[in-house]
Coordinates of N, CA and C in Angstrom, one line a residue:
D6 N -209.6 -107.2 20.9 CA -209.3 -105.9 21.3 C -210.3 -104.9 20.7
V7 N -210.7 -105.2 19.4 CA -211.7 -104.2 18.8 C -213.0 -104.3 19.5
E8 N -213.4 -105.6 19.8 CA -214.8 -105.7 20.5 C -214.8 -105.1 21.9
Q9 N -213.6 -105.1 22.6 CA -213.6 -104.5 23.9 C -213.5 -103.0 23.9
R10 N -212.8 -102.5 22.9 CA -212.6 -101.0 22.8 C -213.9 -100.3 22.3
F11 N -214.6 -100.9 21.3 CA -215.6 -100.3 20.5 C -217.0 -100.9 20.8
D12 N -217.1 -102.0 21.3 CA -218.4 -102.8 21.6 C -219.2 -103.0 20.2
I13 N -218.3 -103.4 19.3 CA -218.7 -103.8 17.9 C -218.3 -105.2 17.7
P14 N -219.0 -106.2 17.1 CA -218.6 -107.5 16.9 C -217.6 -107.6 15.8
V15 N -216.6 -108.5 16.0 CA -215.7 -108.8 14.9 C -216.3 -110.1 14.2
L16 N -216.7 -109.8 12.9 CA -217.4 -110.9 12.2 C -216.5 -112.1 11.8
G17 N -215.2 -111.8 11.7 CA -214.3 -113.0 11.3 C -212.9 -112.3 10.9
I18 N -212.0 -113.2 10.8 CA -210.6 -112.8 10.5 C -210.2 -113.5 9.2
I19 N -209.6 -112.7 8.3 CA -209.2 -113.3 7.0 C -207.6 -113.3 7.1
E20 N -207.0 -114.5 6.9 CA -205.6 -114.6 6.9 C -205.0 -113.9 5.6
L21 N -203.8 -113.4 5.7 CA -203.1 -112.9 4.6 C -202.7 -114.0 3.6
L22 N -203.0 -113.7 2.3 CA -202.7 -114.8 1.4 C -201.3 -114.6 0.8
D23 N -200.6 -115.8 0.6 CA -199.3 -115.8 0.1 C -199.3 -115.4 -1.3
K24 N -198.6 -114.3 -1.7 CA -198.6 -113.7 -3.1 C -198.4 -114.8 -4.1
Q25 N -197.7 -115.9 -3.8 CA -197.3 -116.9 -4.9 C -198.6 -117.7 -5.2
K26 N -199.7 -117.5 -4.4 CA -200.9 -118.3 -4.8 C -201.8 -117.5 -5.6
G27 N -201.4 -116.3 -6.0 CA -202.2 -115.6 -6.9 C -202.9 -114.4 -6.2
P28 N -203.8 -113.7 -6.9 CA -204.5 -112.6 -6.3 C -205.5 -113.2 -5.3
A29 N -205.9 -112.4 -4.3 CA -206.8 -112.8 -3.3 C -208.3 -112.4 -3.7
D30 N -208.4 -111.6 -4.8 CA -209.8 -111.1 -5.2 C -210.8 -112.2 -5.4
D31 N -210.4 -113.3 -6.0 CA -211.5 -114.3 -6.3 C -211.0 -115.7 -5.7
I32 N -210.3 -115.6 -4.6 CA -209.8 -116.8 -3.9 C -210.9 -117.9 -3.6
V33 N -212.1 -117.4 -3.3 CA -213.2 -118.3 -2.9 C -213.6 -119.1 -4.2
L34 N -213.5 -118.5 -5.4 CA -213.8 -119.2 -6.6 C -212.7 -120.2 -7.0
R35 N -211.4 -119.7 -6.8 CA -210.3 -120.5 -7.3 C -210.0 -121.7 -6.3
E36 N -210.2 -121.4 -5.0 CA -209.8 -122.4 -4.0 C -210.8 -122.7 -3.0
P37 N -211.9 -123.4 -3.4 CA -213.1 -123.7 -2.5 C -212.8 -124.3 -1.2
H38 N -211.6 -125.0 -1.2 CA -211.4 -125.9 0.1 C -210.2 -125.2 0.9
A39 N -209.8 -124.1 0.4 CA -208.7 -123.4 1.2 C -209.2 -122.9 2.6
N40 N -208.2 -122.6 3.5 CA -208.5 -122.1 4.8 C -209.1 -120.7 4.7
I41 N -208.6 -119.9 3.7 CA -209.1 -118.5 3.5 C -210.6 -118.5 3.1
T42 N -211.0 -119.5 2.3 CA -212.4 -119.6 1.8 C -213.2 -120.0 3.1
E43 N -212.7 -120.9 4.0 CA -213.4 -121.1 5.3 C -213.5 -119.9 6.1
N44 N -212.6 -119.0 6.1 CA -212.6 -117.7 6.7 C -213.9 -116.9 6.3
Y45 N -214.1 -116.9 5.0 CA -215.2 -116.2 4.3 C -216.5 -116.8 4.8
R46 N -216.5 -118.1 4.8 CA -217.7 -118.8 5.2 C -218.2 -118.5 6.6
A47 N -217.1 -118.3 7.5 CA -217.4 -118.0 8.8 C -218.0 -116.5 9.0
I48 N -217.5 -115.6 8.1 CA -218.0 -114.3 8.0 C -219.5 -114.3 7.5
R49 N -219.8 -115.1 6.5 CA -221.1 -115.3 6.0 C -222.1 -115.7 7.2
T50 N -221.7 -116.7 7.9 CA -222.5 -117.2 9.1 C -222.7 -116.0 10.0
S51 N -221.7 -115.3 10.3 CA -221.7 -114.2 11.3 C -222.8 -113.3 10.9
I52 N -222.7 -112.9 9.5 CA -223.6 -111.9 9.0 C -225.1 -112.5 9.1
M53 N -225.3 -113.7 8.8 CA -226.6 -114.3 8.8 C -227.2 -114.3 10.3
L54 N -226.3 -114.4 11.3 CA -226.8 -114.4 12.7 C -226.6 -113.0 13.3
S55 N -226.4 -112.0 12.5 CA -226.2 -110.7 13.1 C -227.4 -110.0 13.7
T56 N -228.6 -110.4 13.3 CA -229.8 -109.9 13.9 C -230.7 -110.9 14.3
A57 N -231.6 -110.6 15.1 CA -232.6 -111.6 15.6 C -233.6 -112.0 14.6
D58 N -234.0 -111.1 13.6 CA -234.9 -111.4 12.6 C -234.4 -111.9 11.4
K59 N -233.9 -110.9 10.5 CA -233.3 -111.3 9.3 C -232.0 -110.6 9.0
P60 N -231.1 -111.1 8.4 CA -229.7 -110.4 8.1 C -230.0 -109.3 7.2
P61 N -229.0 -108.2 7.1 CA -229.2 -107.1 6.3 C -229.2 -107.6 4.8
K62 N -230.1 -106.9 4.1 CA -230.2 -107.3 2.6 C -229.1 -106.5 1.8
H63 N -229.0 -105.3 2.1 CA -228.0 -104.4 1.4 C -226.7 -104.2 2.3
I64 N -225.7 -104.8 1.9 CA -224.5 -104.9 2.8 C -223.4 -103.9 2.1
L65 N -223.1 -102.9 2.8 CA -222.0 -102.0 2.3 C -220.7 -102.5 2.9
V66 N -219.7 -102.7 2.0 CA -218.3 -103.1 2.5 C -217.4 -101.8 2.3
T67 N -216.9 -101.3 3.3 CA -216.0 -100.3 3.2 C -214.8 -100.5 4.1
S68 N -213.8 -99.6 4.0 CA -212.6 -99.6 5.0 C -212.3 -98.2 5.5
I69 N -211.3 -98.0 6.3 CA -211.0 -96.7 6.8 C -210.1 -95.9 5.7
A70 N -209.2 -96.7 5.2 CA -208.2 -96.1 4.2 C -208.0 -97.1 3.1
P71 N -207.4 -96.7 2.0 CA -207.1 -97.6 0.9 C -206.2 -98.7 1.3
Q72 N -206.2 -99.8 0.5 CA -205.3 -100.9 0.6 C -205.5 -101.7 1.9
E73 N -206.8 -101.8 2.4 CA -207.1 -102.5 3.6 C -207.9 -103.8 3.3
G74 N -208.4 -104.0 2.0 CA -209.0 -105.2 1.7 C -210.5 -105.2 1.4
K75 N -211.0 -104.0 1.3 CA -212.4 -104.0 1.2 C -213.0 -104.6 -0.1
T76 N -212.4 -104.3 -1.3 CA -212.9 -104.9 -2.5 C -212.7 -106.3 -2.5
T77 N -211.6 -106.9 -2.1 CA -211.4 -108.4 -2.0 C -212.4 -108.9 -1.1
T78 N -212.7 -108.3 0.1 CA -213.7 -108.9 0.9 C -215.2 -108.7 0.3
A79 N -215.5 -107.7 -0.4 CA -216.8 -107.7 -1.1 C -217.0 -108.7 -2.1
V80 N -216.0 -108.9 -2.9 CA -216.0 -109.9 -4.0 C -216.1 -111.3 -3.5
N81 N -215.4 -111.7 -2.5 CA -215.4 -113.0 -2.0 C -216.7 -113.2 -1.1
L82 N -217.1 -112.2 -0.5 CA -218.4 -112.3 0.4 C -219.5 -112.5 -0.6
A83 N -219.6 -111.7 -1.6 CA -220.7 -112.0 -2.6 C -220.6 -113.4 -3.2
A84 N -219.5 -113.9 -3.5 CA -219.3 -115.2 -4.1 C -219.7 -116.3 -3.1
I85 N -219.4 -116.1 -1.9 CA -219.7 -117.1 -0.8 C -221.2 -117.2 -0.5
L86 N -221.8 -116.0 -0.6 CA -223.3 -115.9 -0.4 C -224.0 -116.6 -1.6
A87 N -223.5 -116.4 -2.8 CA -224.1 -117.0 -4.0 C -223.9 -118.4 -4.0
Q88 N -222.8 -119.0 -3.5 CA -222.5 -120.4 -3.4 C -223.5 -121.1 -2.5
S89 N -224.1 -120.3 -1.6 CA -225.1 -120.9 -0.7 C -226.5 -120.9 -1.3
G90 N -226.6 -120.5 -2.5 CA -227.9 -120.5 -3.2 C -228.7 -119.2 -3.1
H91 N -228.2 -118.2 -2.6 CA -228.9 -116.9 -2.6 C -228.6 -116.2 -3.9
N92 N -229.6 -115.5 -4.3 CA -229.4 -114.6 -5.5 C -228.7 -113.3 -5.0
V93 N -227.6 -113.1 -5.6 CA -226.7 -112.0 -5.0 C -226.3 -111.1 -6.1
L94 N -226.4 -109.7 -5.8 CA -225.8 -108.8 -6.7 C -224.7 -108.1 -6.1
L95 N -223.5 -108.0 -6.8 CA -222.4 -107.3 -6.4 C -222.3 -106.0 -7.2
M96 N -222.3 -104.9 -6.4 CA -222.4 -103.5 -7.0 C -221.1 -102.7 -6.7
D97 N -220.5 -102.2 -7.8 CA -219.3 -101.4 -7.6 C -219.7 -100.0 -7.5
A98 N -219.8 -99.5 -6.2 CA -220.2 -98.1 -6.0 C -218.9 -97.3 -5.7
D99 N -217.8 -97.8 -5.9 CA -216.6 -97.0 -5.8 C -216.4 -96.4 -7.2
L100 N -216.9 -95.2 -7.2 CA -216.9 -94.5 -8.5 C -215.6 -93.7 -8.8
R101 N -214.8 -93.8 -7.8 CA -213.4 -93.1 -7.9 C -212.2 -94.0 -8.3
R102 N -212.2 -95.2 -7.6 CA -211.1 -96.2 -8.1 C -211.8 -97.6 -8.3
P103 N -212.6 -97.7 -9.2 CA -213.3 -98.9 -9.4 C -212.4 -100.2 -9.8
R104 N -212.8 -101.4 -9.4 CA -212.0 -102.5 -9.7 C -212.8 -103.8 -10.2
L105 N -214.1 -103.7 -10.0 CA -214.8 -104.9 -10.3 C -214.9 -105.3 -11.8
R106 N -214.9 -104.3 -12.7 CA -214.9 -104.5 -14.1 C -213.6 -105.3 -14.4
R107 N -212.4 -104.9 -13.9 CA -211.2 -105.6 -14.2 C -211.1 -107.0 -13.6
I108 N -211.6 -107.1 -12.4 CA -211.6 -108.4 -11.7 C -212.4 -109.5 -12.5
F109 N -213.6 -109.1 -13.1 CA -214.5 -110.0 -13.7 C -214.3 -109.9 -15.2
V110 N -213.4 -109.1 -15.7 CA -213.2 -109.0 -17.2 C -214.6 -108.7 -17.9
I111 N -215.2 -107.6 -17.4 CA -216.5 -107.2 -18.1 C -216.2 -106.1 -19.2
E112 N -216.6 -106.4 -20.3 CA -216.3 -105.6 -21.4 C -217.5 -104.7 -21.6
T113 N -217.5 -103.5 -21.1 CA -218.6 -102.5 -21.2 C -218.1 -101.1 -20.8
D114 N -218.8 -100.1 -21.4 CA -218.5 -98.7 -21.1 C -219.5 -98.1 -20.2
T115 N -220.4 -98.9 -19.7 CA -221.5 -98.4 -19.0 C -221.5 -99.1 -17.5
G116 N -222.3 -98.5 -16.7 CA -222.3 -99.2 -15.2 C -223.2 -98.2 -14.4
L117 N -222.8 -98.3 -13.1 CA -223.6 -97.5 -12.1 C -223.6 -96.1 -12.4
S118 N -222.4 -95.5 -12.8 CA -222.3 -94.1 -13.0 C -223.1 -93.6 -14.1
T119 N -223.1 -94.3 -15.2 CA -224.0 -93.9 -16.4 C -225.5 -94.0 -16.0
Y120 N -225.8 -95.1 -15.2 CA -227.2 -95.2 -14.9 C -227.6 -94.0 -14.0
L121 N -226.8 -93.7 -13.0 CA -227.1 -92.6 -12.1 C -227.1 -91.2 -12.9
A122 N -226.4 -91.2 -13.9 CA -226.3 -90.0 -14.8 C -227.6 -89.8 -15.7
G123 N -228.3 -90.9 -15.7 CA -229.6 -91.0 -16.6 C -229.4 -91.3 -18.1
T124 N -228.2 -91.9 -18.4 CA -227.9 -92.1 -19.9 C -228.2 -93.6 -20.3
N125 N -228.6 -94.5 -19.2 CA -228.8 -95.8 -19.7 C -229.6 -96.5 -18.4
D126 N -230.2 -97.6 -18.7 CA -230.8 -98.5 -17.7 C -229.7 -99.3 -17.0
I127 N -230.0 -99.9 -15.9 CA -229.0 -100.7 -15.2 C -228.9 -102.0 -15.9
E128 N -227.7 -102.5 -16.0 CA -227.5 -103.8 -16.7 C -226.7 -104.7 -15.7
F129 N -227.2 -106.0 -15.6 CA -226.6 -107.0 -14.8 C -225.7 -107.9 -15.6
Y130 N -224.5 -108.2 -15.1 CA -223.6 -109.1 -15.8 C -223.4 -110.3 -15.1
T131 N -223.3 -111.5 -15.7 CA -223.2 -112.8 -15.0 C -221.8 -113.2 -15.2
P132 N -221.0 -113.2 -14.1 CA -219.5 -113.8 -14.3 C -219.6 -115.2 -14.6
K133 N -218.6 -115.7 -15.3 CA -218.4 -117.1 -15.8 C -218.3 -118.0 -14.6
G134 N -219.0 -119.1 -14.6 CA -218.8 -120.1 -13.7 C -219.5 -119.9 -12.2
I135 N -220.2 -118.9 -12.2 CA -220.7 -118.5 -10.8 C -222.3 -118.4 -10.9
E136 N -223.0 -119.4 -10.4 CA -224.3 -119.4 -10.4 C -224.9 -118.4 -9.3
H137 N -226.1 -117.8 -9.6 CA -226.7 -116.9 -8.6 C -226.1 -115.6 -8.3
L138 N -224.9 -115.2 -9.1 CA -224.2 -114.0 -8.9 C -224.4 -113.1 -10.1
K139 N -224.7 -111.8 -9.9 CA -224.7 -110.8 -10.8 C -223.9 -109.7 -10.5
V140 N -223.3 -109.0 -11.5 CA -222.4 -107.9 -11.2 C -222.8 -106.6 -12.0
V141 N -222.7 -105.5 -11.2 CA -222.8 -104.2 -11.9 C -221.6 -103.4 -11.7
P142 N -220.8 -103.2 -12.8 CA -219.5 -102.4 -12.7 C -219.8 -100.9 -12.5
S143 N -218.9 -100.2 -12.1 CA -219.1 -98.7 -11.8 C -219.4 -97.9 -12.9
G144 N -218.9 -98.3 -14.1 CA -218.9 -97.3 -15.3 C -217.8 -96.4 -15.3
P145 N -217.8 -95.4 -16.2 CA -216.7 -94.5 -16.2 C -216.6 -93.6 -15.0
V146 N -215.4 -93.2 -14.6 CA -215.2 -92.3 -13.4 C -215.9 -91.0 -13.7
P147 N -216.9 -90.6 -12.9 CA -217.6 -89.2 -13.2 C -216.9 -88.2 -12.5
P148 N -217.2 -86.9 -12.9 CA -216.6 -85.7 -12.2 C -217.3 -85.4 -10.8
N149 N -218.5 -86.0 -10.6 CA -219.3 -85.7 -9.5 C -219.8 -86.9 -8.7
P150 N -218.9 -87.8 -8.3 CA -219.4 -89.0 -7.7 C -220.4 -88.8 -6.5
S151 N -220.1 -87.9 -5.6 CA -220.9 -87.6 -4.4 C -222.3 -87.3 -4.8
E152 N -222.5 -86.4 -5.9 CA -223.8 -86.0 -6.2 C -224.5 -87.2 -6.9
L153 N -223.9 -88.0 -7.5 CA -224.6 -89.2 -8.2 C -225.0 -90.2 -7.2
I154 N -224.2 -90.4 -6.2 CA -224.6 -91.4 -5.1 C -225.7 -90.9 -4.3
G155 N -225.8 -89.5 -4.1 CA -226.9 -89.0 -3.3 C -228.2 -88.6 -4.1
S156 N -228.2 -89.1 -5.3 CA -229.3 -88.7 -6.2 C -230.5 -89.6 -6.0
K157 N -231.7 -89.1 -6.5 CA -232.9 -89.9 -6.4 C -232.8 -91.2 -7.2
R158 N -232.0 -91.0 -8.3 CA -231.9 -92.3 -9.2 C -231.4 -93.5 -8.4
L159 N -230.5 -93.2 -7.4 CA -230.0 -94.4 -6.5 C -231.1 -94.9 -5.6
Q160 N -231.9 -94.0 -5.1 CA -233.1 -94.5 -4.3 C -234.0 -95.4 -5.2
D161 N -234.3 -94.8 -6.4 CA -235.1 -95.6 -7.3 C -234.5 -97.0 -7.6
L162 N -233.2 -97.1 -7.8 CA -232.5 -98.3 -8.0 C -232.8 -99.3 -6.8
L163 N -232.5 -98.7 -5.6 CA -232.7 -99.6 -4.5 C -234.1 -100.2 -4.4
A164 N -235.1 -99.4 -4.7 CA -236.5 -99.9 -4.7 C -236.8 -100.9 -5.8
S165 N -236.0 -100.8 -6.9 CA -236.2 -101.8 -8.0 C -235.5 -103.0 -7.7
L166 N -234.5 -103.1 -6.8 CA -233.8 -104.3 -6.5 C -234.4 -105.2 -5.4
E167 N -235.5 -104.7 -4.8 CA -236.0 -105.4 -3.6 C -236.4 -106.8 -3.9
D168 N -237.0 -107.0 -5.0 CA -237.7 -108.3 -5.3 C -236.8 -109.1 -6.2
K169 N -235.7 -108.6 -6.6 CA -234.8 -109.3 -7.6 C -233.7 -110.1 -6.9
F170 N -233.2 -109.7 -5.8 CA -232.0 -110.3 -5.2 C -232.3 -110.5 -3.6
D171 N -231.6 -111.6 -3.1 CA -231.7 -111.8 -1.7 C -230.7 -110.9 -1.0
F172 N -229.6 -110.7 -1.6 CA -228.5 -109.8 -1.0 C -227.9 -108.9 -2.1
V173 N -227.6 -107.7 -1.7 CA -226.8 -106.8 -2.6 C -225.6 -106.4 -1.8
V174 N -224.4 -106.8 -2.3 CA -223.2 -106.3 -1.7 C -222.6 -105.1 -2.4
W175 N -222.3 -104.1 -1.7 CA -221.9 -102.8 -2.2 C -220.5 -102.6 -1.9
D176 N -219.6 -102.5 -2.9 CA -218.2 -102.0 -2.7 C -218.1 -100.6 -2.8
S177 N -217.6 -99.9 -1.8 CA -217.6 -98.4 -1.8 C -216.2 -97.9 -1.6
P178 N -216.0 -96.6 -1.8 CA -214.6 -96.0 -1.5 C -214.4 -96.1 0.1
P179 N -213.1 -96.0 0.5 CA -212.8 -96.0 1.9 C -213.4 -94.7 2.6
L180 N -213.8 -94.9 3.8 CA -214.5 -93.8 4.5 C -213.8 -92.5 4.5
F181 N -212.4 -92.5 4.7 CA -211.6 -91.2 4.8 C -211.3 -90.7 3.4
A182 N -211.6 -91.4 2.3 CA -211.2 -91.0 0.9 C -212.4 -90.3 0.2
A183 N -213.6 -90.5 0.7 CA -214.8 -89.9 -0.1 C -216.0 -89.8 0.8
A184 N -216.9 -89.0 0.5 CA -218.1 -88.8 1.3 C -219.2 -89.8 1.0
E185 N -219.0 -90.5 -0.3 CA -220.0 -91.3 -0.7 C -220.3 -92.5 0.3
S186 N -219.3 -93.0 0.9 CA -219.5 -94.2 1.9 C -220.4 -93.9 3.0
L187 N -220.3 -92.6 3.5 CA -221.2 -92.3 4.6 C -222.6 -92.1 4.1
V188 N -222.8 -91.6 2.9 CA -224.1 -91.5 2.3 C -224.7 -92.8 2.1
L189 N -223.9 -93.7 1.6 CA -224.4 -95.1 1.3 C -224.8 -95.8 2.7
S190 N -223.9 -95.7 3.7 CA -224.0 -96.3 4.9 C -225.4 -95.9 5.5
K191 N -225.7 -94.7 5.4 CA -227.0 -94.2 5.9 C -228.2 -94.8 5.1
M192 N -228.1 -95.0 3.8 CA -229.2 -95.4 3.1 C -229.4 -97.0 3.1
L193 N -228.3 -97.8 3.3 CA -228.3 -99.3 3.2 C -228.5 -99.9 4.6
S194 N -228.9 -101.2 4.5 CA -229.3 -101.8 5.8 C -228.1 -102.2 6.8
G195 N -226.9 -102.3 6.2 CA -225.8 -102.6 7.2 C -224.5 -102.4 6.6
T196 N -223.5 -102.0 7.4 CA -222.2 -101.8 6.9 C -221.2 -102.6 7.6
I197 N -220.3 -103.2 6.8 CA -219.1 -103.9 7.4 C -217.8 -103.1 7.2
I198 N -217.0 -102.9 8.1 CA -215.8 -102.1 8.0 C -214.7 -103.1 8.0
V199 N -213.9 -103.1 6.9 CA -212.7 -103.9 6.8 C -211.5 -103.3 7.3
T200 N -210.8 -103.9 8.2 CA -209.5 -103.3 8.8 C -208.5 -104.3 8.4
R201 N -207.2 -103.7 8.4 CA -206.1 -104.6 8.1 C -205.1 -104.5 9.3
A202 N -204.7 -105.7 9.8 CA -203.7 -105.8 10.9 C -202.5 -105.1 10.6
A203 N -202.0 -104.4 11.6 CA -200.7 -103.7 11.4 C -200.7 -102.6 10.5
K204 N -201.9 -102.2 10.0 CA -202.1 -101.0 9.1 C -203.1 -100.1 9.7
T205 N -204.3 -100.6 9.8 CA -205.4 -99.7 10.5 C -205.1 -99.4 11.9
T206 N -205.2 -98.2 12.3 CA -204.9 -97.9 13.7 C -206.2 -97.8 14.4
Y207 N -206.2 -98.0 15.7 CA -207.4 -97.9 16.6 C -207.9 -96.5 16.5
K208 N -207.1 -95.4 16.4 CA -207.5 -94.1 16.4 C -208.4 -93.9 15.1
E209 N -207.9 -94.4 14.0 CA -208.6 -94.3 12.8 C -210.0 -95.0 12.7
L210 N -209.9 -96.2 13.3 CA -211.2 -97.0 13.4 C -212.2 -96.2 14.3
E211 N -211.6 -95.6 15.4 CA -212.6 -94.9 16.3 C -213.3 -93.8 15.5
R212 N -212.5 -93.1 14.7 CA -213.1 -92.0 13.9 C -214.1 -92.5 12.9
G213 N -213.8 -93.5 12.3 CA -214.7 -94.1 11.3 C -216.0 -94.6 11.9
I214 N -215.9 -95.3 13.1 CA -217.1 -95.8 13.7 C -217.9 -94.6 14.2
K215 N -217.3 -93.6 14.7 CA -218.0 -92.4 15.2 C -218.7 -91.7 14.2
S216 N -218.2 -91.5 13.0 CA -218.7 -90.8 11.9 C -220.0 -91.6 11.4
M217 N -220.0 -92.9 11.5 CA -221.2 -93.6 11.2 C -222.2 -93.5 12.3
H218 N -221.9 -93.7 13.5 CA -222.8 -93.5 14.6 C -223.5 -92.2 14.6
D219 N -222.6 -91.2 14.3 CA -223.2 -89.8 14.2 C -224.4 -89.6 13.2
I220 N -224.4 -90.3 12.1 CA -225.5 -90.3 11.2 C -226.5 -91.5 11.4
E221 N -226.2 -92.2 12.4 CA -227.2 -93.3 12.8 C -227.2 -94.4 11.7
A222 N -226.0 -94.6 11.2 CA -225.9 -95.7 10.2 C -225.7 -97.1 11.0
R223 N -226.0 -98.2 10.5 CA -226.0 -99.4 11.3 C -224.6 -100.1 10.8
V224 N -223.7 -100.3 11.8 CA -222.4 -101.0 11.6 C -222.7 -102.4 12.0
V225 N -222.7 -103.4 11.1 CA -222.9 -104.8 11.4 C -221.7 -105.4 12.2
G226 N -220.5 -105.0 11.8 CA -219.3 -105.4 12.4 C -218.0 -105.1 11.7
V227 N -217.0 -105.6 12.2 CA -215.6 -105.4 11.6 C -215.0 -106.7 11.1

């Protein structure tokens, strides 16, 4: 239905995880042979084949509204890319409601926000048991997230990452919750929109896709 209505590819479908099996955030790491992990492998393949030349290096993962699965998708996508041998950076660019620090139990008071504010250099953290994956948490919630994301410091960061990583997966706020996602979608090489069955409406998705097309951002798929 999405492909017919909006002429945008559906990269894959992630089944709902039974809550008794634990959180879905790191399911790829905990259950490498589960069906849901195969779902993420299929999405990885779709991204690799999304262009004729090379897949997008900087992948923004966003959703239309909260609670639709964007952070879960970003974490598991980064993990599945790293498992295939690529050097991957997972960046928490949701400066309003960050979650990566808690998911990976990173003990630090710095992150993307403090780097963009000019108070420290960027630091990469290595999660336990995951080769080829680095994580940058969001840092403290700032009073001006939109200004920080739109700053020259972020452009400088993008340039510095070019030779360090094969893929950079960016977790961002939902499109309708903050302006930063649109700013990032314009700057980065491709955006994935995460939707949730029986929650995201076609009207909401249409608005989100239109807002990205209006600024000529590249939507890789849903």
